[in-house]
Amino acid sequence: MSRRRLPFWPLLFVLAAVSVFSVIASLAFGSERIPLAEVVAAVTDRFAGEPAGRWDVIIWDLRLPRALLALVVGAGLAIAGAGMQTLVRNTLADPYLLGISSGASVGATAALTTGALAGLGLYAVSTGALLGAVGSALLIWLIATAQGGLTPIRLVLSGVVLSSGLSAIASLLVFLSDDARAANSVMFWMLGSVGGATWEKLGIPAAFVVVLAAGLLAVHRWLDALAAGPETAAALGINVAAMRVALFVCLSVVVGVLVAVSGGVGFVGLIVPHAARLVVGARHRVVLPVAAVAGAAFLVWVDVLARVAVRPQEIPLGVVTGVLGAPLFLLLMGRGAYRFGGDR
């Protein structure tokens, strides 16, 4: 008996409305609570051209960029997770499977513990993380192609092994560092945060996520065929090798950019695509938009919880997503089996 799916357009509209409400509501939460009515007034006054109010700086310069960055990162990780699961044909894949997050950790750790790229100021850590992510993706591509091509099994094995090695290098850099504050900064960065969000940092990740989403939606039929198996895709006239290379490059670049601005935020790219497939089916035409909007709203509220749980301190996002994600994932999997990539 087939599982009943939810209608796509009404669900997408509801999730989009929830995402907008989540961003506005999140502006009320932080080390200092702002009444929701004051938040709405500050937002409407800004668009109406009224003079700045009491909370204007906190809302517009601190909390709104943070909420929007969480929105972008959540959507991007969910889309990348769906794409990664298709690339390796493995339902347990997430955006960090290929070791990109570990490579970014090495770059960020080197920037924090050695002072490398210090001339870039506030962008030193993000730049180091992006260079590390791109370097690890390039290394995986070289290893996989040298062994015969970007097949799912080679990608998974290369990614897992390289991830372990890069994590060890990052740990060694922390161990050798004499700066205790740098070690704490590395640990907090590895677990994820959008606390350093600014308006200037929003443009690049948002652009990459939009381009990735548009590109994947443009080839959604190819992705459906690739998920069904290389033989099916080839029979439909798809160049499987070229498709895998293009998908690998796109996912690697976008994940690298997201990790560079937010650190390692786990479970979003694993749970949200699963939930989307359970409620709307496995077709990428419907999975990608639903996963993107749901991932965006999810991470906004994760960031709210990270801010208020032990305020005035903040919990890293990766801790919150891990605590919420593990039982949620088990609950989703317990609701019934579904097919993906020929497996049940």
Coordinates of C-alpha atoms in Angstrom, one line a residue:
M1 CA 0.0 0.0 0.0
S2 CA 1.5 3.3 -1.0
R3 CA 1.9 6.1 1.5
R4 CA -0.4 9.1 1.1
R5 CA 1.5 12.2 0.1
L6 CA 0.7 15.7 1.0
P7 CA -0.2 18.2 -1.8
F8 CA 2.9 20.0 -2.9
W9 CA 1.8 23.6 -3.5
P10 CA -0.3 24.0 -0.3
L11 CA 2.5 22.5 1.7
L12 CA 5.1 24.7 0.1
F13 CA 3.0 27.8 0.7
V14 CA 2.5 26.9 4.4
L15 CA 6.2 26.3 4.9
A16 CA 7.1 29.5 3.2
A17 CA 4.7 31.4 5.4
V18 CA 6.2 29.6 8.5
S19 CA 9.7 30.6 7.3
V20 CA 8.8 34.3 7.1
F21 CA 7.1 34.2 10.4
S22 CA 10.1 32.4 11.9
V23 CA 12.5 35.1 10.8
I24 CA 10.3 37.9 12.3
A25 CA 9.6 36.0 15.5
S26 CA 13.3 35.2 16.0
L27 CA 14.1 38.9 16.2
A28 CA 12.4 39.0 19.6
F29 CA 14.8 36.4 21.1
G30 CA 18.3 36.8 22.4
S31 CA 20.2 37.9 25.5
E32 CA 17.6 40.6 25.9
R33 CA 14.0 39.8 25.1
I34 CA 12.2 42.3 22.8
P35 CA 8.4 42.2 22.8
L36 CA 7.0 40.9 19.5
A37 CA 4.9 44.0 19.1
E38 CA 8.1 46.1 19.3
V39 CA 9.7 43.9 16.7
V40 CA 6.8 44.4 14.3
A41 CA 6.8 48.1 14.9
A42 CA 10.5 48.4 14.2
V43 CA 10.2 46.4 11.0
T44 CA 7.3 48.4 9.7
D45 CA 8.8 51.7 10.8
R46 CA 12.0 51.0 8.8
F47 CA 10.0 50.3 5.6
A48 CA 7.9 53.3 6.2
G49 CA 10.9 55.6 6.6
E50 CA 10.2 56.5 10.2
P51 CA 13.0 57.5 12.6
A52 CA 15.0 54.8 14.2
G53 CA 13.5 53.5 17.5
R54 CA 15.0 52.0 20.6
W55 CA 15.6 48.5 19.3
D56 CA 16.5 49.5 15.7
V57 CA 20.2 48.7 16.0
I58 CA 19.7 45.3 17.8
I59 CA 17.1 44.2 15.3
W60 CA 18.5 45.4 12.0
D61 CA 22.2 45.2 12.6
L62 CA 22.5 42.2 14.8
R63 CA 19.5 39.9 14.8
L64 CA 18.0 40.2 11.3
P65 CA 21.3 39.4 9.5
R66 CA 21.7 36.4 11.8
A67 CA 18.2 35.1 11.2
L68 CA 18.6 35.5 7.4
L69 CA 22.0 33.7 7.5
A70 CA 20.4 30.9 9.4
L71 CA 17.6 30.8 6.8
V72 CA 20.2 30.6 3.9
V73 CA 22.4 28.0 5.6
G74 CA 19.4 25.8 6.5
A75 CA 18.0 25.9 3.0
G76 CA 21.4 25.3 1.4
L77 CA 22.3 22.4 3.6
A78 CA 18.9 20.8 3.0
I79 CA 19.3 21.2 -0.8
A80 CA 22.9 19.9 -0.7
G81 CA 21.8 17.0 1.5
A82 CA 19.2 15.9 -1.1
G83 CA 21.7 16.3 -3.9
M84 CA 24.4 14.3 -2.0
Q85 CA 22.0 11.4 -1.3
T86 CA 21.3 11.3 -5.0
L87 CA 25.0 11.5 -6.0
V88 CA 26.1 8.6 -3.8
R89 CA 22.7 6.8 -3.9
N90 CA 22.8 6.4 -0.1
T91 CA 20.0 7.5 2.2
L92 CA 22.5 8.1 5.0
A93 CA 24.5 10.6 3.1
D94 CA 24.7 14.3 4.2
P95 CA 26.5 17.3 2.8
Y96 CA 29.6 16.6 4.9
L97 CA 30.0 13.0 3.7
L98 CA 32.9 13.9 1.4
G99 CA 35.1 15.4 4.0
I100 CA 34.4 19.0 3.0
S101 CA 33.5 20.0 6.6
S102 CA 36.7 18.4 7.9
G103 CA 38.8 20.2 5.3
A104 CA 37.1 23.5 6.2
S105 CA 37.9 22.7 9.9
V106 CA 41.6 22.4 9.0
G107 CA 41.6 25.7 7.2
A108 CA 39.7 27.5 10.0
T109 CA 41.9 25.9 12.7
A110 CA 45.0 26.9 11.0
A111 CA 43.8 30.5 10.7
L112 CA 42.8 30.6 14.4
T113 CA 45.8 28.8 15.9
T114 CA 48.7 30.0 13.7
G115 CA 47.5 33.5 12.7
A116 CA 47.6 32.6 9.0
L117 CA 45.6 35.0 6.9
A118 CA 45.5 37.4 9.8
G119 CA 45.8 40.3 7.3
L120 CA 42.2 39.5 6.2
G121 CA 40.9 40.6 9.6
L122 CA 37.4 39.3 10.3
Y123 CA 37.3 37.3 7.1
A124 CA 40.5 35.2 8.0
V125 CA 38.6 32.3 9.5
S126 CA 36.0 32.2 6.8
T127 CA 38.6 32.4 4.1
G128 CA 40.7 29.7 5.7
A129 CA 37.7 27.4 6.0
L130 CA 36.7 28.0 2.3
L131 CA 40.3 27.2 1.2
G132 CA 40.3 24.1 3.3
A133 CA 36.9 22.9 1.9
V134 CA 37.9 23.5 -1.7
G135 CA 41.2 21.7 -1.1
S136 CA 39.6 18.7 0.4
A137 CA 37.0 18.5 -2.4
L138 CA 39.8 18.7 -5.0
L139 CA 41.8 16.0 -3.2
I140 CA 38.7 13.7 -3.1
W141 CA 38.1 14.3 -6.8
L142 CA 41.8 13.4 -7.6
I143 CA 41.7 10.3 -5.5
A144 CA 38.4 9.1 -7.0
T145 CA 39.3 9.8 -10.6
A146 CA 42.7 8.2 -10.2
Q147 CA 41.0 5.0 -9.2
G148 CA 38.5 4.9 -12.0
G149 CA 36.0 7.6 -11.7
L150 CA 33.5 9.3 -9.4
T151 CA 31.4 6.2 -8.5
P152 CA 29.3 6.3 -5.3
I153 CA 31.4 3.8 -3.5
R154 CA 34.7 5.6 -4.3
L155 CA 33.2 8.9 -3.2
V156 CA 31.9 7.5 0.1
L157 CA 35.1 5.6 1.0
S158 CA 37.4 8.4 -0.1
G159 CA 35.3 11.0 1.8
V160 CA 35.1 8.9 5.0
V161 CA 38.8 8.2 5.0
L162 CA 39.9 11.7 4.2
S163 CA 37.5 13.1 6.7
S164 CA 39.1 11.1 9.5
G165 CA 42.6 12.2 8.4
L166 CA 41.7 15.9 8.2
S167 CA 39.9 15.8 11.5
A168 CA 43.1 14.4 13.0
I169 CA 45.1 17.2 11.5
A170 CA 42.7 19.8 12.9
S171 CA 42.9 18.2 16.4
L172 CA 46.7 18.2 16.1
L173 CA 46.8 21.9 15.3
V174 CA 44.6 22.6 18.4
F175 CA 46.9 20.4 20.6
L176 CA 50.0 22.2 19.4
S177 CA 48.5 25.6 20.0
D178 CA 49.6 27.6 23.1
D179 CA 46.5 29.9 22.9
A180 CA 43.7 28.5 25.0
R181 CA 41.3 31.0 23.6
A182 CA 42.0 29.9 20.0
A183 CA 41.3 26.3 21.0
N184 CA 38.0 27.3 22.4
S185 CA 37.2 29.3 19.3
V186 CA 38.0 26.4 17.1
M187 CA 35.7 24.1 19.1
F188 CA 32.9 26.6 18.9
W189 CA 33.4 27.1 15.2
M190 CA 33.5 23.4 14.5
L191 CA 30.1 22.9 16.1
G192 CA 28.5 25.8 14.1
S193 CA 27.2 29.3 14.7
V194 CA 25.7 32.2 12.8
G195 CA 26.6 34.6 15.5
G196 CA 29.0 36.5 13.3
A197 CA 26.5 37.3 10.7
T198 CA 26.6 40.7 9.0
W199 CA 24.8 42.1 6.0
E200 CA 28.1 41.9 4.1
K201 CA 28.3 38.2 4.7
L202 CA 24.9 37.4 3.4
G203 CA 25.2 38.0 -0.3
I204 CA 27.7 35.4 -1.3
P205 CA 26.2 32.3 0.5
A206 CA 22.7 33.4 -0.6
A207 CA 23.8 33.7 -4.2
F208 CA 25.4 30.3 -4.2
V209 CA 22.4 28.6 -2.6
V210 CA 20.0 30.2 -5.1
V211 CA 22.2 29.2 -8.1
L212 CA 22.4 25.6 -6.7
A213 CA 18.7 25.4 -6.2
A214 CA 17.9 26.7 -9.7
G215 CA 20.4 24.4 -11.3
L216 CA 19.2 21.3 -9.6
L217 CA 15.6 22.1 -10.3
A218 CA 16.5 22.6 -14.0
V219 CA 17.8 19.0 -14.2
H220 CA 15.3 17.4 -11.8
R221 CA 14.4 14.7 -14.3
W222 CA 18.1 13.8 -14.6
L223 CA 18.4 13.6 -10.9
D224 CA 15.4 11.3 -10.7
A225 CA 17.0 9.0 -13.2
L226 CA 20.4 9.1 -11.5
A227 CA 18.7 8.2 -8.2
A228 CA 17.1 5.2 -9.9
G229 CA 20.6 3.9 -10.9
P230 CA 23.3 4.6 -13.5
E231 CA 21.8 2.0 -15.9
T232 CA 18.5 3.7 -15.9
A233 CA 20.1 7.1 -16.4
A234 CA 22.2 5.9 -19.2
A235 CA 19.3 4.3 -20.9
L236 CA 17.5 7.7 -20.9
G237 CA 20.5 9.2 -22.7
I238 CA 22.1 10.9 -19.7
N239 CA 25.9 11.1 -19.5
V240 CA 26.3 9.6 -16.1
A241 CA 30.0 10.4 -15.6
A242 CA 29.6 14.0 -16.6
M243 CA 26.4 14.3 -14.4
R244 CA 28.3 13.0 -11.4
V245 CA 31.2 15.3 -11.9
A246 CA 29.0 18.4 -12.3
L247 CA 26.9 17.5 -9.2
F248 CA 30.1 16.8 -7.2
V249 CA 31.6 20.2 -8.1
C250 CA 28.4 22.1 -7.4
L251 CA 27.7 20.5 -4.1
S252 CA 31.4 20.8 -3.0
V253 CA 31.5 24.5 -3.7
V254 CA 28.2 25.4 -2.1
V255 CA 28.9 23.3 1.0
G256 CA 32.3 24.9 1.3
V257 CA 30.8 28.4 1.2
L258 CA 28.2 27.5 3.8
V259 CA 30.7 25.9 6.2
A260 CA 32.9 28.9 5.8
V261 CA 30.2 31.3 7.1
S262 CA 28.5 29.0 9.7
G263 CA 30.9 26.2 10.7
G264 CA 29.8 22.6 10.9
V265 CA 26.0 22.3 11.5
G266 CA 25.1 18.7 11.4
F267 CA 21.8 16.8 10.9
V268 CA 20.1 19.5 8.8
G269 CA 21.2 18.0 5.5
L270 CA 20.4 14.5 6.7
I271 CA 17.0 14.9 8.4
V272 CA 15.2 17.5 6.3
P273 CA 15.6 15.7 2.9
H274 CA 14.3 12.5 4.5
A275 CA 11.3 14.3 6.0
A276 CA 10.6 15.9 2.6
R277 CA 10.7 12.6 0.8
L278 CA 8.3 11.1 3.4
V279 CA 5.7 13.8 2.9
V280 CA 5.9 14.6 -0.8
G281 CA 7.6 11.7 -2.5
A282 CA 11.0 11.1 -4.0
R283 CA 10.7 13.3 -7.1
H284 CA 13.3 16.1 -7.0
R285 CA 10.9 18.6 -8.5
V286 CA 9.0 18.5 -5.2
V287 CA 11.6 17.4 -2.8
L288 CA 14.1 20.2 -3.4
P289 CA 11.7 23.2 -2.8
V290 CA 10.1 21.5 0.3
A291 CA 13.5 20.6 1.8
A292 CA 14.8 24.1 1.2
V293 CA 12.0 25.9 2.9
A294 CA 11.7 23.4 5.7
G295 CA 15.5 23.5 6.3
A296 CA 15.4 27.2 6.4
A297 CA 12.7 27.4 9.0
F298 CA 14.3 24.6 11.0
L299 CA 17.6 26.2 11.4
V300 CA 16.1 29.6 12.3
W301 CA 14.4 28.0 15.3
V302 CA 17.5 26.0 16.1
D303 CA 19.4 29.3 16.3
V304 CA 16.7 30.8 18.6
L305 CA 17.0 27.8 20.9
A306 CA 20.8 28.1 20.9
R307 CA 20.5 31.7 22.0
V308 CA 17.9 31.4 24.8
A309 CA 18.6 28.0 26.3
V310 CA 21.5 29.2 28.6
R311 CA 21.5 32.9 28.0
P312 CA 23.4 35.1 28.0
Q313 CA 25.7 32.4 26.7
E314 CA 25.0 30.6 23.4
I315 CA 25.0 26.9 22.6
P316 CA 26.7 25.9 19.3
L317 CA 24.2 25.1 16.6
G318 CA 25.6 21.6 16.1
V319 CA 24.8 20.7 19.7
V320 CA 21.2 21.7 19.3
T321 CA 20.8 20.0 15.9
G322 CA 22.3 16.8 17.3
V323 CA 20.1 16.8 20.4
L324 CA 17.0 17.5 18.3
G325 CA 18.0 15.6 15.2
A326 CA 18.9 12.2 16.5
P327 CA 15.5 11.3 18.1
L328 CA 13.7 13.1 15.2
F329 CA 15.5 11.0 12.6
L330 CA 14.7 7.8 14.5
L331 CA 11.1 8.9 14.6
L332 CA 10.9 9.6 10.9
M333 CA 12.5 6.3 10.1
G334 CA 10.0 4.5 12.4
R335 CA 7.0 5.8 10.6
G336 CA 7.5 3.5 7.6
A337 CA 9.8 2.4 4.9
Y338 CA 10.2 4.2 1.6
R339 CA 12.2 3.6 -1.5
F340 CA 15.2 5.5 -2.7
G341 CA 17.8 4.5 -5.2
G342 CA 16.3 1.0 -5.5
D343 CA 16.7 0.3 -1.8
R344 CA 14.0 0.0 0.8

